[in-house]
Amino acid sequence: MTDPTAHPTAHPTAPSTPRPAAPPPTPPVPLADLLADRDLGLRRIAGPPDDGSRVVHWVHTSEMADPYPYLLGGELLLTAGVQLSDAHADEYASRVVEAGAAALGFGVTPVYDTVPPALVEACDRHGLPLLEVPPRTPFTAVVRGVWRLMAEARHHELRRLTRAQQGLAAAAARQDPVPAVLRQLAVRLGGRAVLFAPDGAELHSTGRAPSPGARTSLARLARVVRGGPASATDTTQDAHLAAYALGGGGQGLVLGVATGGREAGDHTIAGVAVVLLSLLTAPHQSAAEAGRSAALVRLLLGATPAEAAPLLGPGPWSVVHARGGSTPFAAGALAAALGSALVETDGTTTRVVTDREVTARPGWTLGVSEPVEPSELAAADTRAERALRRAEATRTPLVRHHGEGLTGLFAPEEAAAHARTRLAPLTGSPALAETLRVWLSLHGGWDRTAVALTVHRNTVRQRIARCAALLDVDLDDADVRMELWFALRWA
């Protein structure tokens, strides 16, 4: 026997309250990390092989013959075996396992010089990790070691949460924020992030693809969330799944997450993403936007544009035609960047009406009309379309229409009459007139005109030759080109 003060003996206390359903808020400590602490010198001598999943939530010391009533589950139970005998070893190990303890630490001396073989066999039989605590290590040192590792884990968790929050916030401020937030979430959780539409379709997904079974289960979990609870979790053979309703469930959108494992803080990180995505996908309407919605209602109910125009605001307004963006939310993000809720898209071209100054936007090609009064928006729409074609042909991020220039020197009625007469041979052939207009605007560039009109360059050549024949002009003549250009502008 050695110094009996090496291990303090715990005094029996009154039975504790019923075992809680959840572990404490402090992060658990992997048993492997505790065994790796050389200062403690703990040695695993029995129990199943360590697969890394065994964790310690707290430490408890007891010399009771039956510690079951005093355990909450998840403990590293420390004992010197004061009331332990070989005959009682199997029942003791069984009760510790039944209580849910993570592991059993046996202090060598003062009661036993070595760990009893009967206890080693019992722990192997019941799958309970058994740690040998050497004489030089008092139980208080083990407790301190566990709390130190918990503090380190908590610091690591808080740092991870802070970085994740910063990354998600930065993603939300990007040009196309919804996919950016999803990508950041997938990176931070090391898995897959999916945005489900109200009908269950995947609007956008990013990150490491799960197995087909996990993907099917995640879609099913999204349907469960859409029908009731704000969130739900599930586990498949190879993935941990979670689904969250966005915007309180009122929008029908659901965020799905599939990861290979669960770390402390994953739920909090996902919660931050849920808040951001709910804000980014929610329909917001300011007082000005409400007025614009009222203008639309007026038009739908039969009012003339002139009658509805005052509800839009003082203006002037620019029409923007844009191509770009790769997600269903790109059009909304562009409109928000241009300070307008007046946006529509056909899947190829996005059109925005705004009273703000329009600047180039990364990932977009823009054609912008000159600022006009609401009554002139229809004509501005046509000019924005032409500006977009020119921007695509010249590979320029933004092209503006700059008004009528010298055409303003002529009376509109006279200019229009001259245009009708000069272009009469092209009447009934809008494709020829449009090809001639684009070709002249691009200084006779065959390839750029073909790009702008999305036709083959040979088609452009054939149409221009046909125009020259119908108009009976030499299109190599600069004066002829200028005259036709002005006519087309007034046509």
Short mmCIF file of C-alpha atoms in Angstrom, two decimals:
data_model
loop_
_atom_site.label_atom_id
_atom_site.label_comp_id
_atom_site.label_asym_id
_atom_site.label_seq_id
_atom_site.Cartn_x
_atom_site.Cartn_y
_atom_site.Cartn_z
CA MET A 1 0.00 0.00 0.00
CA THR A 2 1.14 3.57 -0.70
CA ASP A 3 0.18 6.95 0.75
CA PRO A 4 -3.61 6.86 1.31
CA THR A 5 -3.82 10.58 0.51
CA ALA A 6 -2.97 9.95 -3.13
CA HIS A 7 -6.69 9.73 -3.92
CA PRO A 8 -9.29 11.56 -1.83
CA THR A 9 -12.29 9.39 -1.07
CA ALA A 10 -15.67 10.86 -1.93
CA HIS A 11 -18.33 10.86 0.72
CA PRO A 12 -21.76 9.49 -0.19
CA THR A 13 -24.29 12.18 -0.92
CA ALA A 14 -28.02 12.21 -1.27
CA PRO A 15 -29.39 10.78 -4.52
CA SER A 16 -29.43 13.34 -7.30
CA THR A 17 -32.42 14.52 -9.28
CA PRO A 18 -33.60 12.44 -12.27
CA ARG A 19 -31.19 12.23 -15.16
CA PRO A 20 -31.64 15.12 -17.67
CA ALA A 21 -32.57 14.38 -21.26
CA ALA A 22 -29.78 16.55 -22.71
CA PRO A 23 -26.05 16.92 -21.99
CA PRO A 24 -24.69 20.14 -20.45
CA PRO A 25 -24.04 23.20 -22.65
CA THR A 26 -20.28 22.77 -22.37
CA PRO A 27 -18.76 20.85 -25.30
CA PRO A 28 -17.83 17.24 -24.56
CA VAL A 29 -14.26 15.98 -24.47
CA PRO A 30 -13.26 13.04 -26.67
CA LEU A 31 -12.00 10.22 -24.48
CA ALA A 32 -9.05 9.86 -26.84
CA ASP A 33 -7.95 13.45 -26.05
CA LEU A 34 -8.00 12.69 -22.33
CA LEU A 35 -5.89 9.57 -22.86
CA ALA A 36 -3.45 11.61 -24.96
CA ASP A 37 -2.69 13.94 -22.01
CA ARG A 38 0.75 12.70 -20.89
CA ASP A 39 0.63 14.69 -17.67
CA LEU A 40 -2.32 12.59 -16.50
CA GLY A 41 -0.82 9.28 -17.61
CA LEU A 42 -4.18 7.52 -18.01
CA ARG A 43 -4.08 4.11 -19.69
CA ARG A 44 -6.95 2.27 -21.36
CA ILE A 45 -6.90 -1.36 -20.26
CA ALA A 46 -10.37 -2.68 -21.13
CA GLY A 47 -13.46 -1.98 -23.19
CA PRO A 48 -14.20 -1.72 -26.92
CA PRO A 49 -11.72 -0.26 -29.42
CA ASP A 50 -11.85 3.54 -29.58
CA ASP A 51 -13.57 4.73 -32.77
CA GLY A 52 -13.38 8.39 -31.76
CA SER A 53 -17.07 8.67 -30.89
CA ARG A 54 -16.74 8.17 -27.13
CA VAL A 55 -16.91 11.53 -25.33
CA VAL A 56 -16.92 12.70 -21.70
CA HIS A 57 -19.45 15.32 -20.58
CA TRP A 58 -18.37 15.56 -16.95
CA VAL A 59 -16.45 13.78 -14.16
CA HIS A 60 -17.90 12.14 -11.06
CA THR A 61 -16.13 10.42 -8.15
CA SER A 62 -17.97 7.77 -6.16
CA GLU A 63 -17.09 4.91 -3.81
CA MET A 64 -20.68 3.69 -3.57
CA ALA A 65 -21.27 -0.02 -4.11
CA ASP A 66 -23.95 0.96 -6.63
CA PRO A 67 -23.28 4.40 -8.15
CA TYR A 68 -26.25 4.19 -10.53
CA PRO A 69 -28.57 6.58 -8.60
CA TYR A 70 -25.88 9.28 -8.62
CA LEU A 71 -24.98 9.21 -12.33
CA LEU A 72 -26.52 11.43 -15.02
CA GLY A 73 -24.96 9.78 -18.07
CA GLY A 74 -21.89 10.74 -20.06
CA GLU A 75 -19.57 10.77 -17.02
CA LEU A 76 -16.06 9.61 -16.52
CA LEU A 77 -16.70 7.81 -13.23
CA LEU A 78 -13.66 7.69 -10.93
CA THR A 79 -13.30 5.14 -8.16
CA ALA A 80 -10.60 3.60 -5.99
CA GLY A 81 -12.73 0.44 -5.46
CA VAL A 82 -13.34 0.93 -1.71
CA GLN A 83 -16.47 -1.28 -1.81
CA LEU A 84 -15.56 -3.32 -4.88
CA SER A 85 -14.97 -7.07 -4.74
CA ASP A 86 -14.33 -9.67 -7.41
CA ALA A 87 -17.78 -11.15 -6.87
CA HIS A 88 -19.39 -7.75 -7.30
CA ALA A 89 -17.32 -6.59 -10.33
CA ASP A 90 -19.70 -7.80 -13.04
CA GLU A 91 -22.79 -6.25 -11.45
CA TYR A 92 -20.87 -3.03 -10.82
CA ALA A 93 -19.78 -2.70 -14.47
CA SER A 94 -23.29 -3.56 -15.63
CA ARG A 95 -24.87 -0.82 -13.50
CA VAL A 96 -22.34 1.78 -14.66
CA VAL A 97 -23.14 0.95 -18.29
CA GLU A 98 -26.87 1.03 -17.54
CA ALA A 99 -26.48 4.53 -16.08
CA GLY A 100 -24.92 5.71 -19.36
CA ALA A 101 -21.43 6.53 -18.09
CA ALA A 102 -18.86 7.20 -20.79
CA ALA A 103 -15.98 5.40 -19.06
CA LEU A 104 -14.70 4.13 -15.71
CA GLY A 105 -11.43 5.37 -14.23
CA PHE A 106 -9.87 3.13 -11.57
CA GLY A 107 -7.29 4.67 -9.24
CA VAL A 108 -4.42 2.33 -8.40
CA THR A 109 -3.78 2.63 -4.62
CA PRO A 110 -4.60 3.19 -1.84
CA VAL A 111 -7.09 0.26 -1.92
CA TYR A 112 -5.69 -1.84 -4.78
CA ASP A 113 -2.13 -2.03 -6.03
CA THR A 114 -3.38 -3.02 -9.52
CA VAL A 115 -6.71 -2.91 -11.29
CA PRO A 116 -8.64 -6.08 -10.30
CA PRO A 117 -8.64 -8.61 -13.16
CA ALA A 118 -12.33 -9.36 -12.48
CA LEU A 119 -13.19 -5.71 -13.17
CA VAL A 120 -11.11 -5.74 -16.36
CA GLU A 121 -12.99 -8.80 -17.59
CA ALA A 122 -16.37 -7.31 -16.62
CA CYS A 123 -15.68 -4.07 -18.46
CA ASP A 124 -14.63 -5.99 -21.57
CA ARG A 125 -17.79 -8.05 -21.32
CA HIS A 126 -20.11 -5.04 -20.99
CA GLY A 127 -18.28 -2.76 -23.44
CA LEU A 128 -17.25 -0.20 -20.81
CA PRO A 129 -13.93 1.65 -21.36
CA LEU A 130 -11.76 1.14 -18.30
CA LEU A 131 -8.92 3.58 -17.59
CA GLU A 132 -6.08 2.96 -15.17
CA VAL A 133 -5.29 6.08 -13.12
CA PRO A 134 -1.65 5.89 -11.91
CA PRO A 135 -0.72 6.58 -8.27
CA ARG A 136 0.93 9.89 -9.18
CA THR A 137 -2.33 11.30 -10.58
CA PRO A 138 -4.94 12.38 -8.00
CA PHE A 139 -8.55 12.40 -9.10
CA THR A 140 -8.60 16.19 -8.82
CA ALA A 141 -5.95 16.34 -11.56
CA VAL A 142 -8.21 14.26 -13.82
CA VAL A 143 -11.09 16.66 -13.11
CA ARG A 144 -8.90 19.64 -13.92
CA GLY A 145 -7.71 17.94 -17.10
CA VAL A 146 -11.27 17.35 -18.29
CA TRP A 147 -12.35 20.94 -17.59
CA ARG A 148 -9.25 22.30 -19.29
CA LEU A 149 -10.02 20.29 -22.42
CA MET A 150 -13.62 21.47 -22.24
CA ALA A 151 -12.48 25.08 -22.02
CA GLU A 152 -10.23 24.57 -25.06
CA ALA A 153 -13.07 22.92 -26.96
CA ARG A 154 -15.40 25.76 -26.03
CA HIS A 155 -12.86 28.33 -27.21
CA HIS A 156 -12.44 26.43 -30.47
CA GLU A 157 -16.22 26.25 -30.89
CA LEU A 158 -16.70 29.98 -30.27
CA ARG A 159 -13.93 30.83 -32.70
CA ARG A 160 -15.50 28.52 -35.31
CA LEU A 161 -18.91 30.13 -34.77
CA THR A 162 -17.46 33.62 -35.08
CA ARG A 163 -15.67 32.81 -38.32
CA ALA A 164 -18.76 31.11 -39.71
CA GLN A 165 -20.97 34.10 -38.86
CA GLN A 166 -18.48 36.48 -40.48
CA GLY A 167 -18.27 34.28 -43.58
CA LEU A 168 -22.04 33.99 -43.92
CA ALA A 169 -22.52 37.74 -43.42
CA ALA A 170 -19.92 38.50 -46.10
CA ALA A 171 -21.62 36.04 -48.46
CA ALA A 172 -24.98 37.74 -47.89
CA ALA A 173 -23.46 41.03 -49.09
CA ARG A 174 -22.26 39.61 -52.42
CA GLN A 175 -23.73 40.21 -55.85
CA ASP A 176 -25.76 36.97 -55.89
CA PRO A 177 -26.23 36.44 -52.14
CA VAL A 178 -28.47 33.35 -51.91
CA PRO A 179 -26.10 30.87 -53.62
CA ALA A 180 -23.17 32.58 -51.89
CA VAL A 181 -24.69 31.95 -48.45
CA LEU A 182 -25.46 28.33 -49.40
CA ARG A 183 -21.86 27.79 -50.56
CA GLN A 184 -20.48 29.30 -47.38
CA LEU A 185 -22.77 27.14 -45.25
CA ALA A 186 -21.71 23.98 -47.09
CA VAL A 187 -18.04 24.87 -46.58
CA ARG A 188 -18.47 25.65 -42.87
CA LEU A 189 -20.37 22.42 -42.18
CA GLY A 190 -18.35 20.28 -44.56
CA GLY A 191 -21.42 18.92 -46.31
CA ARG A 192 -24.26 19.73 -48.67
CA ALA A 193 -26.64 22.71 -48.55
CA VAL A 194 -29.85 22.67 -50.60
CA LEU A 195 -32.58 25.28 -51.07
CA PHE A 196 -35.91 23.57 -51.79
CA ALA A 197 -38.77 25.33 -53.61
CA PRO A 198 -42.34 25.14 -52.28
CA ASP A 199 -43.01 22.27 -54.71
CA GLY A 200 -40.00 20.32 -53.44
CA ALA A 201 -37.70 21.03 -56.38
CA GLU A 202 -34.06 21.89 -55.70
CA LEU A 203 -33.66 25.59 -56.51
CA HIS A 204 -29.95 25.52 -55.73
CA SER A 205 -27.55 23.05 -54.16
CA THR A 206 -23.85 23.17 -53.41
CA GLY A 207 -21.16 21.28 -51.52
CA ARG A 208 -20.25 17.63 -51.28
CA ALA A 209 -23.03 15.49 -52.76
CA PRO A 210 -24.54 12.94 -50.33
CA SER A 211 -25.44 9.39 -51.27
CA PRO A 212 -28.65 8.88 -53.29
CA GLY A 213 -30.36 7.50 -50.18
CA ALA A 214 -29.38 10.51 -48.09
CA ARG A 215 -30.52 12.87 -50.84
CA THR A 216 -33.93 11.19 -50.98
CA SER A 217 -34.22 11.31 -47.19
CA LEU A 218 -33.30 15.00 -47.15
CA ALA A 219 -36.03 15.81 -49.68
CA ARG A 220 -38.51 13.84 -47.56
CA LEU A 221 -37.41 15.72 -44.45
CA ALA A 222 -37.95 19.01 -46.29
CA ARG A 223 -41.56 17.99 -46.97
CA VAL A 224 -42.04 17.26 -43.28
CA VAL A 225 -40.79 20.73 -42.33
CA ARG A 226 -42.91 22.41 -44.99
CA GLY A 227 -45.96 20.82 -43.47
CA GLY A 228 -45.52 21.83 -39.87
CA PRO A 229 -42.44 22.10 -37.61
CA ALA A 230 -39.90 24.85 -38.10
CA SER A 231 -37.05 22.33 -38.25
CA ALA A 232 -36.41 18.60 -38.19
CA THR A 233 -33.43 16.26 -38.14
CA ASP A 234 -32.79 12.70 -39.25
CA THR A 235 -29.88 10.31 -39.59
CA THR A 236 -29.10 7.87 -42.37
CA GLN A 237 -26.36 5.31 -42.51
CA ASP A 238 -23.85 7.80 -43.87
CA ALA A 239 -25.23 11.27 -43.17
CA HIS A 240 -26.75 13.59 -40.60
CA LEU A 241 -29.69 15.50 -42.07
CA ALA A 242 -31.44 18.70 -41.03
CA ALA A 243 -34.18 20.81 -42.61
CA TYR A 244 -35.28 24.34 -41.70
CA ALA A 245 -38.30 26.31 -42.88
CA LEU A 246 -37.37 29.79 -44.12
CA GLY A 247 -39.33 32.84 -43.09
CA GLY A 248 -41.25 30.96 -40.42
CA GLY A 249 -42.61 28.56 -43.04
CA GLY A 250 -44.80 31.17 -44.72
CA GLN A 251 -42.76 31.21 -47.96
CA GLY A 252 -42.66 27.47 -48.50
CA LEU A 253 -38.88 27.55 -48.99
CA VAL A 254 -36.82 25.03 -47.01
CA LEU A 255 -33.09 24.84 -46.30
CA GLY A 256 -31.74 21.29 -46.25
CA VAL A 257 -28.35 20.30 -44.87
CA ALA A 258 -26.57 16.94 -45.14
CA THR A 259 -23.27 16.36 -43.33
CA GLY A 260 -21.08 13.37 -42.62
CA GLY A 261 -21.06 14.08 -38.87
CA ARG A 262 -22.31 16.55 -36.26
CA GLU A 263 -20.03 18.99 -34.50
CA ALA A 264 -20.77 21.32 -31.64
CA GLY A 265 -22.08 24.55 -33.09
CA ASP A 266 -23.42 23.10 -36.36
CA HIS A 267 -27.01 23.90 -35.40
CA THR A 268 -26.07 27.48 -34.49
CA ILE A 269 -24.26 28.00 -37.79
CA ALA A 270 -27.24 26.64 -39.70
CA GLY A 271 -29.49 28.95 -37.69
CA VAL A 272 -27.51 31.99 -38.83
CA ALA A 273 -27.86 30.85 -42.43
CA VAL A 274 -31.62 30.36 -41.95
CA VAL A 275 -32.02 33.95 -40.75
CA LEU A 276 -29.98 35.36 -43.64
CA LEU A 277 -31.73 33.25 -46.28
CA SER A 278 -35.13 34.16 -44.86
CA LEU A 279 -34.29 37.85 -45.21
CA LEU A 280 -32.77 37.44 -48.68
CA THR A 281 -35.69 35.48 -50.12
CA ALA A 282 -38.54 37.30 -48.37
CA PRO A 283 -40.65 39.77 -50.32
CA HIS A 284 -40.08 43.23 -48.85
CA GLN A 285 -42.20 46.22 -49.77
CA SER A 286 -41.44 49.78 -48.76
CA ALA A 287 -43.91 52.64 -49.04
CA ALA A 288 -42.50 53.57 -52.46
CA GLU A 289 -42.76 49.98 -53.64
CA ALA A 290 -46.33 49.81 -52.38
CA GLY A 291 -47.12 52.80 -54.59
CA ARG A 292 -45.57 51.06 -57.57
CA SER A 293 -47.61 47.95 -56.86
CA ALA A 294 -50.69 50.18 -56.78
CA ALA A 295 -49.74 51.55 -60.21
CA LEU A 296 -49.61 48.00 -61.55
CA VAL A 297 -53.03 47.27 -60.09
CA ARG A 298 -54.41 50.42 -61.73
CA LEU A 299 -53.09 49.29 -65.11
CA LEU A 300 -54.53 45.80 -64.66
CA LEU A 301 -57.91 47.34 -63.85
CA GLY A 302 -57.96 49.37 -67.05
CA ALA A 303 -56.27 52.68 -66.25
CA THR A 304 -54.10 54.32 -68.91
CA PRO A 305 -50.32 54.59 -68.40
CA ALA A 306 -50.73 58.35 -67.94
CA GLU A 307 -53.22 57.76 -65.10
CA ALA A 308 -51.02 55.17 -63.37
CA ALA A 309 -47.74 57.03 -63.87
CA PRO A 310 -48.08 59.42 -60.89
CA LEU A 311 -48.09 56.44 -58.52
CA LEU A 312 -44.62 55.43 -59.69
CA GLY A 313 -43.05 58.55 -58.27
CA PRO A 314 -41.51 61.66 -59.79
CA GLY A 315 -38.83 59.87 -61.81
CA PRO A 316 -37.27 60.20 -64.26
CA TRP A 317 -36.98 56.48 -64.91
CA SER A 318 -34.48 54.35 -66.79
CA VAL A 319 -35.20 50.97 -68.28
CA VAL A 320 -32.46 48.35 -67.92
CA HIS A 321 -32.18 45.20 -70.00
CA ALA A 322 -29.73 42.67 -68.56
CA ARG A 323 -28.37 39.24 -69.26
CA GLY A 324 -26.38 37.22 -66.73
CA GLY A 325 -26.92 35.62 -63.34
CA SER A 326 -27.12 31.89 -62.81
CA THR A 327 -29.79 31.30 -60.16
CA PRO A 328 -33.52 31.96 -59.72
CA PHE A 329 -32.68 34.74 -57.28
CA ALA A 330 -30.19 36.55 -59.51
CA ALA A 331 -32.82 38.84 -61.03
CA GLY A 332 -34.06 39.90 -57.60
CA ALA A 333 -30.49 40.52 -56.44
CA LEU A 334 -29.82 42.70 -59.51
CA ALA A 335 -32.99 44.71 -58.92
CA ALA A 336 -32.04 45.22 -55.27
CA ALA A 337 -28.59 46.42 -56.34
CA LEU A 338 -30.26 48.90 -58.71
CA GLY A 339 -32.58 50.08 -55.95
CA SER A 340 -35.83 48.89 -57.51
CA ALA A 341 -38.52 46.29 -56.98
CA LEU A 342 -39.81 46.73 -60.56
CA VAL A 343 -38.24 43.67 -62.16
CA GLU A 344 -39.28 40.84 -64.42
CA THR A 345 -37.38 38.10 -66.20
CA ASP A 346 -38.18 35.54 -68.87
CA GLY A 347 -35.27 33.34 -67.86
CA THR A 348 -32.95 34.89 -70.46
CA THR A 349 -33.34 38.66 -70.21
CA THR A 350 -34.05 40.57 -67.00
CA ARG A 351 -35.77 43.97 -67.24
CA VAL A 352 -35.65 46.53 -64.43
CA VAL A 353 -37.23 49.98 -64.17
CA THR A 354 -35.32 52.21 -61.78
CA ASP A 355 -35.00 55.84 -60.76
CA ARG A 356 -31.39 55.32 -59.59
CA GLU A 357 -28.11 55.85 -61.41
CA VAL A 358 -27.21 52.56 -63.11
CA THR A 359 -23.65 51.29 -62.90
CA ALA A 360 -22.03 48.11 -64.21
CA ARG A 361 -22.68 45.01 -62.11
CA PRO A 362 -20.28 42.03 -61.95
CA GLY A 363 -21.56 39.04 -63.89
CA TRP A 364 -24.13 41.06 -65.88
CA THR A 365 -24.27 42.71 -69.31
CA LEU A 366 -26.51 45.78 -69.18
CA GLY A 367 -28.28 47.96 -71.73
CA VAL A 368 -29.67 51.16 -70.23
CA SER A 369 -32.10 53.68 -71.68
CA GLU A 370 -31.83 57.39 -71.04
CA PRO A 371 -33.93 58.66 -68.08
CA VAL A 372 -37.50 59.37 -69.20
CA GLU A 373 -40.89 60.28 -67.81
CA PRO A 374 -43.28 57.40 -67.07
CA SER A 375 -45.27 58.09 -70.23
CA GLU A 376 -42.16 57.36 -72.33
CA LEU A 377 -41.22 54.05 -70.68
CA ALA A 378 -42.42 51.92 -73.61
CA ALA A 379 -40.05 53.69 -76.02
CA ALA A 380 -37.26 53.55 -73.41
CA ASP A 381 -37.78 49.79 -73.17
CA THR A 382 -37.05 49.44 -76.88
CA ARG A 383 -33.94 51.59 -76.61
CA ALA A 384 -32.68 49.59 -73.61
CA GLU A 385 -33.05 46.40 -75.64
CA ARG A 386 -30.99 47.91 -78.44
CA ALA A 387 -28.36 49.07 -75.96
CA LEU A 388 -28.10 45.54 -74.56
CA ARG A 389 -27.54 44.10 -78.01
CA ARG A 390 -24.78 46.62 -78.61
CA ALA A 391 -23.22 45.79 -75.24
CA GLU A 392 -23.17 42.08 -76.10
CA ALA A 393 -21.78 42.71 -79.56
CA THR A 394 -18.98 44.92 -78.25
CA ARG A 395 -18.45 42.77 -75.13
CA THR A 396 -19.02 45.82 -72.95
CA PRO A 397 -20.48 45.42 -69.42
CA LEU A 398 -22.80 48.43 -69.83
CA VAL A 399 -24.00 50.47 -72.79
CA ARG A 400 -26.25 53.51 -72.42
CA HIS A 401 -28.62 54.99 -74.95
CA HIS A 402 -27.81 58.69 -75.19
CA GLY A 403 -30.99 60.22 -76.62
CA GLU A 404 -31.80 61.40 -80.10
CA GLY A 405 -28.82 63.72 -80.72
CA LEU A 406 -29.05 65.55 -84.09
CA THR A 407 -32.49 64.09 -84.82
CA GLY A 408 -33.85 66.65 -82.38
CA LEU A 409 -33.04 69.39 -84.92
CA PHE A 410 -35.93 68.25 -87.13
CA ALA A 411 -39.65 68.45 -86.55
CA PRO A 412 -40.79 64.98 -85.44
CA GLU A 413 -43.63 64.84 -87.96
CA GLU A 414 -41.39 65.73 -90.87
CA ALA A 415 -38.65 63.35 -89.75
CA ALA A 416 -41.11 60.49 -89.32
CA ALA A 417 -42.68 61.13 -92.74
CA HIS A 418 -39.25 61.15 -94.39
CA ALA A 419 -38.32 57.91 -92.58
CA ARG A 420 -41.49 56.17 -93.78
CA THR A 421 -40.83 57.20 -97.36
CA ARG A 422 -37.13 56.32 -97.32
CA LEU A 423 -37.67 52.92 -95.75
CA ALA A 424 -40.87 52.03 -97.59
CA PRO A 425 -39.19 49.20 -99.55
CA LEU A 426 -38.49 47.44 -96.22
CA THR A 427 -42.09 47.69 -95.01
CA GLY A 428 -43.32 44.26 -94.12
CA SER A 429 -39.78 42.97 -93.50
CA PRO A 430 -39.00 43.86 -89.85
CA ALA A 431 -36.09 41.42 -89.78
CA LEU A 432 -34.40 43.31 -92.65
CA ALA A 433 -34.99 46.71 -91.04
CA GLU A 434 -33.70 45.55 -87.66
CA THR A 435 -30.63 43.90 -89.21
CA LEU A 436 -29.85 47.11 -91.10
CA ARG A 437 -30.26 49.19 -87.95
CA VAL A 438 -27.98 46.95 -85.86
CA TRP A 439 -25.42 46.66 -88.67
CA LEU A 440 -25.24 50.45 -89.04
CA SER A 441 -25.02 50.97 -85.27
CA LEU A 442 -22.03 48.62 -85.19
CA HIS A 443 -20.26 50.37 -88.07
CA GLY A 444 -20.83 47.53 -90.51
CA GLY A 445 -19.30 44.85 -88.29
CA TRP A 446 -20.50 41.47 -89.61
CA ASP A 447 -19.47 39.34 -86.64
CA ARG A 448 -20.68 41.78 -83.99
CA THR A 449 -24.02 42.18 -85.77
CA ALA A 450 -24.39 38.41 -85.90
CA VAL A 451 -23.73 38.22 -82.16
CA ALA A 452 -26.20 40.99 -81.39
CA LEU A 453 -28.95 39.37 -83.47
CA THR A 454 -27.99 35.77 -82.52
CA VAL A 455 -27.82 34.73 -86.18
CA HIS A 456 -25.03 33.47 -88.45
CA ARG A 457 -22.79 36.07 -90.08
CA ASN A 458 -23.79 34.78 -93.52
CA THR A 459 -27.40 35.55 -92.64
CA VAL A 460 -26.35 39.11 -91.83
CA ARG A 461 -24.55 39.44 -95.18
CA GLN A 462 -27.59 38.12 -97.07
CA ARG A 463 -29.97 40.49 -95.28
CA ILE A 464 -27.75 43.55 -95.79
CA ALA A 465 -27.39 42.70 -99.48
CA ARG A 466 -31.16 42.37 -99.73
CA CYS A 467 -31.60 45.77 -98.02
CA ALA A 468 -29.19 47.41 -100.46
CA ALA A 469 -31.09 45.93 -103.38
CA LEU A 470 -34.54 46.93 -102.10
CA LEU A 471 -33.43 50.45 -101.19
CA ASP A 472 -31.32 50.74 -104.37
CA VAL A 473 -28.37 52.26 -102.51
CA ASP A 474 -24.65 51.75 -102.09
CA LEU A 475 -24.13 50.91 -98.43
CA ASP A 476 -20.41 51.58 -98.73
CA ASP A 477 -21.27 55.27 -99.11
CA ALA A 478 -20.95 57.09 -95.75
CA ASP A 479 -23.64 59.65 -96.70
CA VAL A 480 -26.09 56.85 -97.51
CA ARG A 481 -25.34 55.14 -94.23
CA MET A 482 -25.92 58.37 -92.32
CA GLU A 483 -29.22 59.06 -94.08
CA LEU A 484 -30.50 55.54 -93.43
CA TRP A 485 -29.39 55.70 -89.82
CA PHE A 486 -31.43 58.83 -89.17
CA ALA A 487 -34.39 57.32 -90.97
CA LEU A 488 -34.22 54.18 -88.87
CA ARG A 489 -34.04 56.25 -85.70
CA TRP A 490 -37.35 57.93 -86.62
CA ALA A 491 -39.05 54.89 -88.08
#
